[in-house]
Short mmCIF file of C-alpha atoms in Angstrom, two decimals:
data_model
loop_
_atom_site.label_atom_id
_atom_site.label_comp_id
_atom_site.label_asym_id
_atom_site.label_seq_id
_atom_site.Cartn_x
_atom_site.Cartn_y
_atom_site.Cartn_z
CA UNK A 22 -17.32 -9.01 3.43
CA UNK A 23 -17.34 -7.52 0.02
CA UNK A 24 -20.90 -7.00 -1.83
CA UNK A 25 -21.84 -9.92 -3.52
CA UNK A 26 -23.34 -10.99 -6.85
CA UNK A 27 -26.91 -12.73 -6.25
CA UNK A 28 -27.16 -16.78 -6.51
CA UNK A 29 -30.66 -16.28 -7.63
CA UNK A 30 -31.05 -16.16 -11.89
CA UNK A 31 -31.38 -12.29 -12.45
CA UNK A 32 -32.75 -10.89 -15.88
CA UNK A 33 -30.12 -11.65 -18.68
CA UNK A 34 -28.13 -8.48 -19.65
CA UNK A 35 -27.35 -8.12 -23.27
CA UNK A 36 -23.96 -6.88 -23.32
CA UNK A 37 -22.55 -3.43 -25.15
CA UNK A 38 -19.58 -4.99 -26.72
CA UNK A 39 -19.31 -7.78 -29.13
CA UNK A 40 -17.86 -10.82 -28.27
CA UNK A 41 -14.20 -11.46 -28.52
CA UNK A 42 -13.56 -7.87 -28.84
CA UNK A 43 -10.37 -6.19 -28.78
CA UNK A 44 -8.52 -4.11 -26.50
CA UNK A 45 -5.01 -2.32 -25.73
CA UNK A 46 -2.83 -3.49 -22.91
CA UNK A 47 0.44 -2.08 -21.48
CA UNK A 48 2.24 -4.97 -20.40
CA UNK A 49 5.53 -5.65 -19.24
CA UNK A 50 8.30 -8.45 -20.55
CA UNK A 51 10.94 -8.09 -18.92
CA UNK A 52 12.72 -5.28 -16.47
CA UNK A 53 11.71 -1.82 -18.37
CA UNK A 54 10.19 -3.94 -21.40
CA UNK A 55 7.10 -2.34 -21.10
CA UNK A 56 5.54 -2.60 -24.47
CA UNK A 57 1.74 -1.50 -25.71
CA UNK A 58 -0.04 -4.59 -27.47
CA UNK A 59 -3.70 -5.80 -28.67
CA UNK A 60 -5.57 -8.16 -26.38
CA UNK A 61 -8.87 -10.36 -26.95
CA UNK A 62 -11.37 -10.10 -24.34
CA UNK A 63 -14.65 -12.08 -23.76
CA UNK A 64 -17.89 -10.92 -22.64
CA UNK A 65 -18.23 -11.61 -18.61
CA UNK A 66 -18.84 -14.95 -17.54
CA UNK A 67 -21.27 -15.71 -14.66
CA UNK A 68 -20.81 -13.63 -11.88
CA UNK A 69 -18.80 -11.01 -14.08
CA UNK A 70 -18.59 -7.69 -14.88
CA UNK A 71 -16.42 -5.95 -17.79
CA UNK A 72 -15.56 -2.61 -16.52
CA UNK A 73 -13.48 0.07 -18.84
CA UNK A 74 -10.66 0.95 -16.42
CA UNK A 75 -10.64 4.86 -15.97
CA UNK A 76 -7.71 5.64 -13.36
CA UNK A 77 -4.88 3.29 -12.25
CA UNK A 78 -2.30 4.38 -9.71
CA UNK A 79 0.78 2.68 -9.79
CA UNK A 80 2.24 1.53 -6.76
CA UNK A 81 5.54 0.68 -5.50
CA UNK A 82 5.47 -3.09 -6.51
CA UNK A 83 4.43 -1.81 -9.36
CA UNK A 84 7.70 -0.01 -10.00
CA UNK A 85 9.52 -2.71 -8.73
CA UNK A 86 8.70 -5.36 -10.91
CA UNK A 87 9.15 -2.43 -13.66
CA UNK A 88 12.65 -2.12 -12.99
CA UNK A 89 13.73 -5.95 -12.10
CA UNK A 90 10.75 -7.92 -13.19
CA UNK A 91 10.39 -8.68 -10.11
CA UNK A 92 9.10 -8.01 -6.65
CA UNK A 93 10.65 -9.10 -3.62
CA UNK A 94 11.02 -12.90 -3.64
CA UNK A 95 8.62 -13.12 -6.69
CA UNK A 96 9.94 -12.66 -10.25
CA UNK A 97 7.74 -12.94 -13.31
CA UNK A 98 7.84 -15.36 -15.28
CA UNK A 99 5.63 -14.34 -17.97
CA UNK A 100 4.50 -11.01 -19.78
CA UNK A 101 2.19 -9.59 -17.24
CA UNK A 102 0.13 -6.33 -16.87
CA UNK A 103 0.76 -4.17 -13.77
CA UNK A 104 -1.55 -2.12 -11.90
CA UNK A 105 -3.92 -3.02 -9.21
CA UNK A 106 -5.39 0.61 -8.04
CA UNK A 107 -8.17 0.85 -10.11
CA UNK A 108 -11.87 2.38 -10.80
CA UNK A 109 -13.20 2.28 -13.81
CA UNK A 110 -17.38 1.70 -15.47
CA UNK A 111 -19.24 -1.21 -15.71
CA UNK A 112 -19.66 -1.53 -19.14
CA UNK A 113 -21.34 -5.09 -19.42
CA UNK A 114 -22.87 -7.06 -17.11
CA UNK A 115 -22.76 -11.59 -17.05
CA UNK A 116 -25.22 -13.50 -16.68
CA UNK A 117 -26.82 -13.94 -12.69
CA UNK A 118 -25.32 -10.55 -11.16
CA UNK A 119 -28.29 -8.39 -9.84
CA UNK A 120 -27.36 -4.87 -8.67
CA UNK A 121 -25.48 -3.10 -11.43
CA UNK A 122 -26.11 -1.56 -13.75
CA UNK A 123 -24.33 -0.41 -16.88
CA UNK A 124 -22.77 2.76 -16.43
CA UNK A 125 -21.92 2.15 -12.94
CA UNK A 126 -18.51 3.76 -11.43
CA UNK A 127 -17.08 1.03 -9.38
CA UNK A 128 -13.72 0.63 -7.47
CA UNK A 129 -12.33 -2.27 -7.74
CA UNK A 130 -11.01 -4.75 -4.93
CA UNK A 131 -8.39 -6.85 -6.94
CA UNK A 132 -7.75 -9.95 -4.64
CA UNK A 133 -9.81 -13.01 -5.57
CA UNK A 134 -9.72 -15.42 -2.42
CA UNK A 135 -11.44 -18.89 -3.09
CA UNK A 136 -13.97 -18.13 -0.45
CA UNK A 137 -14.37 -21.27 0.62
CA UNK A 138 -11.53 -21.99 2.70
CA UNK A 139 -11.49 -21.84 6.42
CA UNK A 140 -9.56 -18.47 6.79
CA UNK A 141 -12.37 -17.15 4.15
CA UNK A 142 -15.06 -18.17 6.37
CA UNK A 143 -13.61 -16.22 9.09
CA UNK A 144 -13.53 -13.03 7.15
CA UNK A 145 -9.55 -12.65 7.09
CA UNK A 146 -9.93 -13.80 3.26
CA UNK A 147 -6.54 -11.44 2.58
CA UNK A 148 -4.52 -14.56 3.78
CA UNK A 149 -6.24 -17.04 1.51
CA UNK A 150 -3.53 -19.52 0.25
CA UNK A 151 -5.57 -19.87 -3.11
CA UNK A 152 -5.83 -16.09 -3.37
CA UNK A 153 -4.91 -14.45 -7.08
CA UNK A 154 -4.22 -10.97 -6.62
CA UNK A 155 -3.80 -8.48 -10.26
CA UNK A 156 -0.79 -7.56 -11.29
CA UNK A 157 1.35 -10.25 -8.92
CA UNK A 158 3.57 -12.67 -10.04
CA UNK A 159 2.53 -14.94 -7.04
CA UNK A 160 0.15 -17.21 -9.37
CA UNK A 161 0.86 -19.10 -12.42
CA UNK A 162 -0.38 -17.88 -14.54
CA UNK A 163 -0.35 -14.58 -13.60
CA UNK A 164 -3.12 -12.93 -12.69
CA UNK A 165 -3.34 -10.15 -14.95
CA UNK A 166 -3.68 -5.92 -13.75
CA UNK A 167 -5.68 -3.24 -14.46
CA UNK A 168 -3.16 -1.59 -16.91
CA UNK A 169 -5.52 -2.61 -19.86
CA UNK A 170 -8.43 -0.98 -21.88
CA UNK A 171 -11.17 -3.41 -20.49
CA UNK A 172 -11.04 -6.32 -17.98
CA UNK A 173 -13.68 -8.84 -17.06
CA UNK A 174 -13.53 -8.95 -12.90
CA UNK A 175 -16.24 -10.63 -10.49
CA UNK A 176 -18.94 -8.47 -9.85
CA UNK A 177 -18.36 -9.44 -5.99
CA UNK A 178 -15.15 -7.66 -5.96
CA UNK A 179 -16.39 -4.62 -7.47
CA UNK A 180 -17.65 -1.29 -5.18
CA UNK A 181 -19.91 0.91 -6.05
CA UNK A 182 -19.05 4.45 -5.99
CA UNK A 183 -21.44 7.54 -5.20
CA UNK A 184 -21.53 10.53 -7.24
CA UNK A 185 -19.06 12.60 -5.10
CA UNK A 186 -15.85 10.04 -5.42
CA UNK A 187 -13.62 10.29 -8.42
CA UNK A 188 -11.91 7.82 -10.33
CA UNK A 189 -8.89 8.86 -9.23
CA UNK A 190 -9.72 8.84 -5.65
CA UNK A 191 -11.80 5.12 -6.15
CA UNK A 192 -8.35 4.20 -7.24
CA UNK A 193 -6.72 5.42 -4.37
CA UNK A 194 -9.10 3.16 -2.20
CA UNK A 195 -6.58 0.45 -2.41
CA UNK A 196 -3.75 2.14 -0.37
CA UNK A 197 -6.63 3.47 1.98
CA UNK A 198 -7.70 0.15 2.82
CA UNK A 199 -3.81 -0.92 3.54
CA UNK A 200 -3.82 1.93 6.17
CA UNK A 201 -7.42 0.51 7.45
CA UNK A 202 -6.11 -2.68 8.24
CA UNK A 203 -3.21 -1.82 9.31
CA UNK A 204 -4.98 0.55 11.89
CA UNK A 205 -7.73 -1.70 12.68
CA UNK A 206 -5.56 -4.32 13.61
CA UNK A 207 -3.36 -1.46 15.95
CA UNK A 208 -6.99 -0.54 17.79
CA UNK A 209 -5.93 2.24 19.26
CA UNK A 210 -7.87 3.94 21.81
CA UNK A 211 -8.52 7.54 22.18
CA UNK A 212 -6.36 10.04 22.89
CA UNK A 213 -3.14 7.49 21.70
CA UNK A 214 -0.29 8.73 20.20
CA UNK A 215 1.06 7.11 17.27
CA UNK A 216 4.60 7.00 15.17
CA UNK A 217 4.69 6.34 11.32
CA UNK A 218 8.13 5.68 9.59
CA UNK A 219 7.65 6.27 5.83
CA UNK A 220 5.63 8.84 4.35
CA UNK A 221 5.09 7.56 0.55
CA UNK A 222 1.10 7.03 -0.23
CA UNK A 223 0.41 4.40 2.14
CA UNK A 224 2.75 6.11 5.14
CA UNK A 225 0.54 8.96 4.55
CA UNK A 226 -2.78 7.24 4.70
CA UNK A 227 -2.11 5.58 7.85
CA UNK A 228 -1.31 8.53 9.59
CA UNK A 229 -4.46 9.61 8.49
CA UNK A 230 -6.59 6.90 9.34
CA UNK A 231 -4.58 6.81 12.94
CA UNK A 232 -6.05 10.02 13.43
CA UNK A 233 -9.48 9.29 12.33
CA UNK A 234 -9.58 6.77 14.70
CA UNK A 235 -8.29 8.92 17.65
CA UNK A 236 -4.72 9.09 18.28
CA UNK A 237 -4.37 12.82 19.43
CA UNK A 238 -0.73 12.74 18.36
CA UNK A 239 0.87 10.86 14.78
CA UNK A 240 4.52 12.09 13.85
CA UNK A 241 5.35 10.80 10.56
CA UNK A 242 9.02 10.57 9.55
CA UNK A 243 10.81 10.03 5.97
CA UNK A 244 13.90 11.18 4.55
CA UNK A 245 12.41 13.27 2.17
CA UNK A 246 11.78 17.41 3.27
CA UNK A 247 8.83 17.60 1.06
CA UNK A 248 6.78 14.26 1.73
CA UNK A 249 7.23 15.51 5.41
CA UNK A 250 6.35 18.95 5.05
CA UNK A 251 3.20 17.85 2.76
CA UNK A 252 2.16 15.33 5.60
CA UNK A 253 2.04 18.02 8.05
CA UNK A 254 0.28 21.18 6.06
CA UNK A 255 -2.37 18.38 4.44
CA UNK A 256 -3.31 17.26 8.10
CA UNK A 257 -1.95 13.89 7.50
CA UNK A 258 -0.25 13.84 10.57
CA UNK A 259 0.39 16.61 13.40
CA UNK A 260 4.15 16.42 13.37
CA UNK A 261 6.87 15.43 10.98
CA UNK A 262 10.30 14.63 11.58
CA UNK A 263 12.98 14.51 8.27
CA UNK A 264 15.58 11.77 8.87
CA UNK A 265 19.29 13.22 8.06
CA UNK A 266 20.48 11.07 4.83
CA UNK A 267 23.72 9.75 6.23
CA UNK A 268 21.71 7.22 8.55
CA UNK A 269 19.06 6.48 5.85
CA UNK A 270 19.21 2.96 4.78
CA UNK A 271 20.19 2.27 1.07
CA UNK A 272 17.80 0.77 -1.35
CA UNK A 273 19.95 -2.21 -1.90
CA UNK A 274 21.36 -2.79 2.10
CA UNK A 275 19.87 -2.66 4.96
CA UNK A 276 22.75 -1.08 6.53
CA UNK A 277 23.68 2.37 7.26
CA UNK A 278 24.99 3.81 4.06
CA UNK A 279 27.56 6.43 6.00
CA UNK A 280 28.50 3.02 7.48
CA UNK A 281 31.83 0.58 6.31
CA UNK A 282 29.76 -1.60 3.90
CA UNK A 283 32.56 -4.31 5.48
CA UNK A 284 31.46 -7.11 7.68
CA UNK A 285 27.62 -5.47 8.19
CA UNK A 286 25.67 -8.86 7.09
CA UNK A 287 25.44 -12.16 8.81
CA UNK A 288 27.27 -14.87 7.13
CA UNK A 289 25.17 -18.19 5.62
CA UNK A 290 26.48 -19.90 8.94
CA UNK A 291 24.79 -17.92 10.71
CA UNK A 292 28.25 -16.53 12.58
CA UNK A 293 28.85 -12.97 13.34
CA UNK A 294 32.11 -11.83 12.71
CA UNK A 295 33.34 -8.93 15.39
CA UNK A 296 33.48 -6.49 12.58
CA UNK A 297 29.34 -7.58 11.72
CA UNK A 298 28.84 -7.21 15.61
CA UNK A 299 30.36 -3.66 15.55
CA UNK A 300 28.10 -2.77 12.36
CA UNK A 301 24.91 -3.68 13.87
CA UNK A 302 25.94 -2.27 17.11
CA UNK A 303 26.39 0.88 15.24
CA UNK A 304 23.12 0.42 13.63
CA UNK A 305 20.93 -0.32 16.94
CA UNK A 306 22.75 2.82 18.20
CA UNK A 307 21.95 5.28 15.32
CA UNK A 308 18.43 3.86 15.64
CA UNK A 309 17.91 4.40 19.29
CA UNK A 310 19.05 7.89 19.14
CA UNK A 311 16.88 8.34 15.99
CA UNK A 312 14.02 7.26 18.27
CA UNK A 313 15.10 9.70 20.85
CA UNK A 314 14.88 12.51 18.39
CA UNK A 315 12.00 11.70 17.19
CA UNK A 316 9.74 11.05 20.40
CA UNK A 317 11.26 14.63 21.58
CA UNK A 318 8.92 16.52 18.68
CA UNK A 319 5.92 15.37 21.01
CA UNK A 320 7.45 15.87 24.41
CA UNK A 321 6.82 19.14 25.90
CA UNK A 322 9.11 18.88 28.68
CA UNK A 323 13.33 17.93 28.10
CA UNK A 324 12.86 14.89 26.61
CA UNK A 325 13.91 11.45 27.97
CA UNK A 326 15.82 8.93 26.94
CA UNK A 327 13.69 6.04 25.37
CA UNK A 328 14.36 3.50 28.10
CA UNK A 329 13.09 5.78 30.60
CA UNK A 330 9.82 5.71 32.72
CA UNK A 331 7.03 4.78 29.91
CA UNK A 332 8.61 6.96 27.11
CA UNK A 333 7.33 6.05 23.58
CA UNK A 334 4.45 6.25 21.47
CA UNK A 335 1.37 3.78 22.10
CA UNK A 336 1.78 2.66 18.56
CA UNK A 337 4.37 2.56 15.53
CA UNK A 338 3.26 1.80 12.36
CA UNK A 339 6.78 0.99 10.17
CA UNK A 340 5.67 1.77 6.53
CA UNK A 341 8.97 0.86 4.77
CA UNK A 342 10.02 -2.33 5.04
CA UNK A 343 13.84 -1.40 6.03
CA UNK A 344 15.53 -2.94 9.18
CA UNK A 345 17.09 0.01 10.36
CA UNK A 346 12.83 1.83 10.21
CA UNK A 347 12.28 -1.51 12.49
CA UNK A 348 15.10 -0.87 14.86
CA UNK A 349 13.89 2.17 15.09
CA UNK A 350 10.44 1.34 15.66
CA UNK A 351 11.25 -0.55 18.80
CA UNK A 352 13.23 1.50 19.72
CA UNK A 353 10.17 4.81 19.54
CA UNK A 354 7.54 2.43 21.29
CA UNK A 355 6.41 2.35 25.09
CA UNK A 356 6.61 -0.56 27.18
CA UNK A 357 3.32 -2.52 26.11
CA UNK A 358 2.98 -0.75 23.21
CA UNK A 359 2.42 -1.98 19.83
CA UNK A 360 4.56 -2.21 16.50
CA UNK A 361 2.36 -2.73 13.61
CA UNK A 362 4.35 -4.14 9.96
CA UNK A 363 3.04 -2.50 6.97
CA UNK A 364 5.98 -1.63 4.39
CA UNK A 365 7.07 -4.78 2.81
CA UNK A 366 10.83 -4.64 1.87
CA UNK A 367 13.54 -6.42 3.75
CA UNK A 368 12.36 -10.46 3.93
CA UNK A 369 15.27 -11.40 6.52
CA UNK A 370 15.75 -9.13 9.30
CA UNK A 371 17.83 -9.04 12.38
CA UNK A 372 16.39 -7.08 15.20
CA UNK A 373 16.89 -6.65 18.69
CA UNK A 374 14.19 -9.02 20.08
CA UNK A 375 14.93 -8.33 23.51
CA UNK A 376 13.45 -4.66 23.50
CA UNK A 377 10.35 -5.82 22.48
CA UNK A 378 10.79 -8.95 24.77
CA UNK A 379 11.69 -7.16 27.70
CA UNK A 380 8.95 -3.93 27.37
CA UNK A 381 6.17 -6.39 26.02
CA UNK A 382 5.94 -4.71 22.86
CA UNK A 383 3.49 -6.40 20.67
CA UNK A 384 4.79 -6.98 16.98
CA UNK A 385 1.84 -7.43 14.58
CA UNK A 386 2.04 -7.89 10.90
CA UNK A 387 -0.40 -7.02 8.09
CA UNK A 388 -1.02 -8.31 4.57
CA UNK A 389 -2.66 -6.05 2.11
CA UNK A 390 -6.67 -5.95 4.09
CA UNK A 391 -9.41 -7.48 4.49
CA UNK A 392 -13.49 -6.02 4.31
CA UNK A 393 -11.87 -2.58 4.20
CA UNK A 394 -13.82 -0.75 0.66
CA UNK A 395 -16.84 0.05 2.04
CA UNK A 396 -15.43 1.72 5.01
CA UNK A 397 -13.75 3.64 2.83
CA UNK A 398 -16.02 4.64 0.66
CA UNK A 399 -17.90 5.57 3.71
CA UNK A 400 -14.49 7.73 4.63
CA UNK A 401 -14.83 9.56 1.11
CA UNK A 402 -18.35 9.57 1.30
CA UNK A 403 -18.42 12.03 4.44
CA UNK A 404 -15.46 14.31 3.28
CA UNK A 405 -18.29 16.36 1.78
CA UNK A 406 -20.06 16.94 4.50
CA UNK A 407 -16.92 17.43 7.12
CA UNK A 408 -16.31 14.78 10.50
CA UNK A 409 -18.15 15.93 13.49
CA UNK A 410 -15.34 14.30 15.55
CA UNK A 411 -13.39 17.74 14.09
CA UNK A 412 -10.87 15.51 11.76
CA UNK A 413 -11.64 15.02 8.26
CA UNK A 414 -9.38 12.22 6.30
CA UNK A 415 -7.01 14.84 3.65
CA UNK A 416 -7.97 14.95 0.02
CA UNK A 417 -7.35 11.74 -1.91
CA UNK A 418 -8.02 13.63 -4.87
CA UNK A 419 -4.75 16.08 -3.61
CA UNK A 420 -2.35 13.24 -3.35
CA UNK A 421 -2.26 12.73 -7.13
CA UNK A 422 0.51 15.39 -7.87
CA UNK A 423 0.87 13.83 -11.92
CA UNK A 424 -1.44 11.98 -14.26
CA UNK A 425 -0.56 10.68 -17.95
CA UNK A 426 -3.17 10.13 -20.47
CA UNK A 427 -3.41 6.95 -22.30
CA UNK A 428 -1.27 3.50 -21.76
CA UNK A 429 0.85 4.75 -24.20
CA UNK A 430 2.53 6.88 -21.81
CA UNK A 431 2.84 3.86 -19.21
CA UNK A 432 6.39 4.05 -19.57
CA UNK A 433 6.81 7.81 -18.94
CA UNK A 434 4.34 7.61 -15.82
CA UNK A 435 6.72 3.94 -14.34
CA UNK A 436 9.95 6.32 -14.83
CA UNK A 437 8.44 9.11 -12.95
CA UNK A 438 7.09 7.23 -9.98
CA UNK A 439 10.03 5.78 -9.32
CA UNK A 440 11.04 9.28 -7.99
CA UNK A 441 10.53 11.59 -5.36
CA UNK A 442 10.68 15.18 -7.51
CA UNK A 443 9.86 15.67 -11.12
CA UNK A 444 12.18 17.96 -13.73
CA UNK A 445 10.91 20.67 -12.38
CA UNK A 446 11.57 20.12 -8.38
CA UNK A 447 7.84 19.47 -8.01
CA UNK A 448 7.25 17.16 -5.42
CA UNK A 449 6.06 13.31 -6.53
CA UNK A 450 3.76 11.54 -4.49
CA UNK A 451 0.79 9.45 -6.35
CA UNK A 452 1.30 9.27 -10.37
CA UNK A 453 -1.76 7.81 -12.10
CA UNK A 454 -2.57 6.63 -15.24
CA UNK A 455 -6.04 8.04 -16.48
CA UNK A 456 -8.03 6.40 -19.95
#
């Protein structure tokens, strides 16, 4: 579990900043409304600390609700500040938390679980029905994120950093403990080999963290040249494979976009039509030899097809949410193998059960993580000194490829992460917001 605050009455702090002070926010009212206003903050309450915010990476939900207000099957409702990959310094401490100090660099862990539900007792508190998580439109009201001057956040969810992590790399603890979970949950054992579809932050990371934890081989795939090529010369991953465009799925279908558009979803009865059978015929076929291609970067003989002998990679780890990256997934694992769900995108998906039915492949889902921070910082802790296992994890501190100064330029760093190259061809991976 996270570090808690102390039950036992701990010397009162006085805190550094008046009460009722004020603050700048960016915050968001509507799709691209993104405006900068003045907020009133408190001193902490019990169990609190108010930390300045110092980086904040923005994520893809982030840009989603940007552009729609929305993310997935939750829309806002209310103005609401984004961001949830954050450091920042204590700057005042409430009353009963022992073990801070002002002037502390923390990372903060932005999911608040009730703690005292059963799934909470058993450690998993990521699936906490009561959990309020910055920057989500899942609570009413929303729970508000880290794009803001100050913010008052319990001192149990708040990780202290040493001396050799940055703010910008604290912040980047949040997608690290995605790929930590999503890897501890895979277990794989040494010497695996591993497949990750999707090479944005989080893609990356996992491949990462699959190789910290043994896999002797991780391909990473994504339809993007330079994410691919990045993944490969950082040490991310060992091999990279570039999916040809034509059978990437669009952002708003899950069907192949050189594809008719005709007939390709499942009516509300539930009924295929014989054009919709054709379509995802088409699809399960462009994703099996996809597979094929893919497994052949790793094969050193002619490579096989997929249904042959115990062809596949131990593990796939699908990092985009899309159906056709799920197909696909099944397709590119071995027979008792595993297929581990990271990306969140598509909510309703139809997939061809029977491979994984049929070859035992073992379908596990994550949610965001779960006791994952101080493993990190233990990760980010060692990069200094090198892994004597001969892997090191990549520079978080690399990843960031553009920071803005200031929430005034919110707006400039949302348009920008939306994309995959800036104005200038440079290649767009992390974009962070820095005080």
């Amino acid at each position: 579990m996270a570090p808690s605050a102390s039950d036992e009455p701990a010397p009162m702090h006085l805190p550094v900043i008046s009460k009722a002070s004020t603050i700048s926010a960016s915050v968001l009212h509507g799709p691209r409304d993104l405006r900068l206003e003045r907020r009133s903050i408190e001193d902490p309450d019990v169990g609190e600390l108010q930390i300045a915010v110092k980086t904040t990476g923005i994520c893809g939900s982030d840009v989603s609700y940007y552009k729609k207000f929305a993310n997935g099957d939750l829309c806002a409702c209310m103005p609401l500040s984004l961001g949830h990959e954050s450091s920042g310094t204590v700057v005042a401490i409430g009353p009963h938390v022992s073990g801070f100090s002002v002037g502390d660099r923390v990372a903060l862990e932005v999911g608040i679980p009730c703690g005292q539900c059963g799934i909470c007792r058993q450690g998993r508190y990521n699936l906490c029905k009561k959990m309020r998580f910055r920057s989500s439109a899942k609570s009413v009201p929303h729970f508000q994120g880290c794009l803001q001057e100050r913010i008052n956040h319990p001192a149990n969810w708040c990780h202290k950093l040493p001396d050799n992590i940055s703010f910008d790399a604290a912040a980047l603890l949040e997608p690290l403990s995605v790929a930590i979970h999503a890897v501890n949950r895979a277990s794989p054992t040494p010497g695996s080999t591993a497949l990750v579809l999707g090479a944005g932050t989080v893609g990356l990371l996992t491949a990462a963290m699959a190789r910290q934890a043994g896999c002797a081989a991780v391909t990473i795939t994504d339809v993007d040249q330079g994410r691919v090529d990045y993944a490969v010369a950082k040490g991310f991953a060992t091999h990279g494979y570039v999916v040809p465009r034509p059978l990437h799925t669009s952002s708003s279908s899950s069907s192949i976009s050189s594809g008719s558009m005709s007939g390709t979803s499942t009516p509300l009865d539930g009924v295929m039509t014989p054009a919709s059978t054709l379509s995802f015929r088409s699809q399960l076929d462009s994703a099996r030899m996809l597979a094929t291609e893919m497994l052949s970067l790793t094969n050193s003989s002619t490579p096989l097809l997929v249904e042959d002998e115990d062809d596949g990679v131990d593990i796939t780890f699908e990092c985009t949410g899309k159906e056709i990256c799920m197909h696909t997934a099944l397709y590119a694992t071995r027979p008792g193998g595993k297929v581990i769900m990271v990306g969140m995108g598509t909510p309703i998906q139809t997939l061809p059960m029977s491979v994984a039915h049929l070859r035992e492949i073992d379908i596990l889902g994550i949610f965001r993580y779960a006791n994952t921070y101080p493993t990190g910082i233990r990760l980010l802790r060692a990069q200094a000194l090198g892994s004597p296992s001969g892997f090191t994890l990549p520079s978080l501190d690399d990843m960031v490829t553009h920071r803005f100064k200031g929430l005034e330029n919110a707006r400039g760093a949302f348009e920008l992460a939306s994309r995959t190259v800036d104005d200038d061809g440079n290649l767009v991976l992390k974009v962070v917001i820095e005080a």
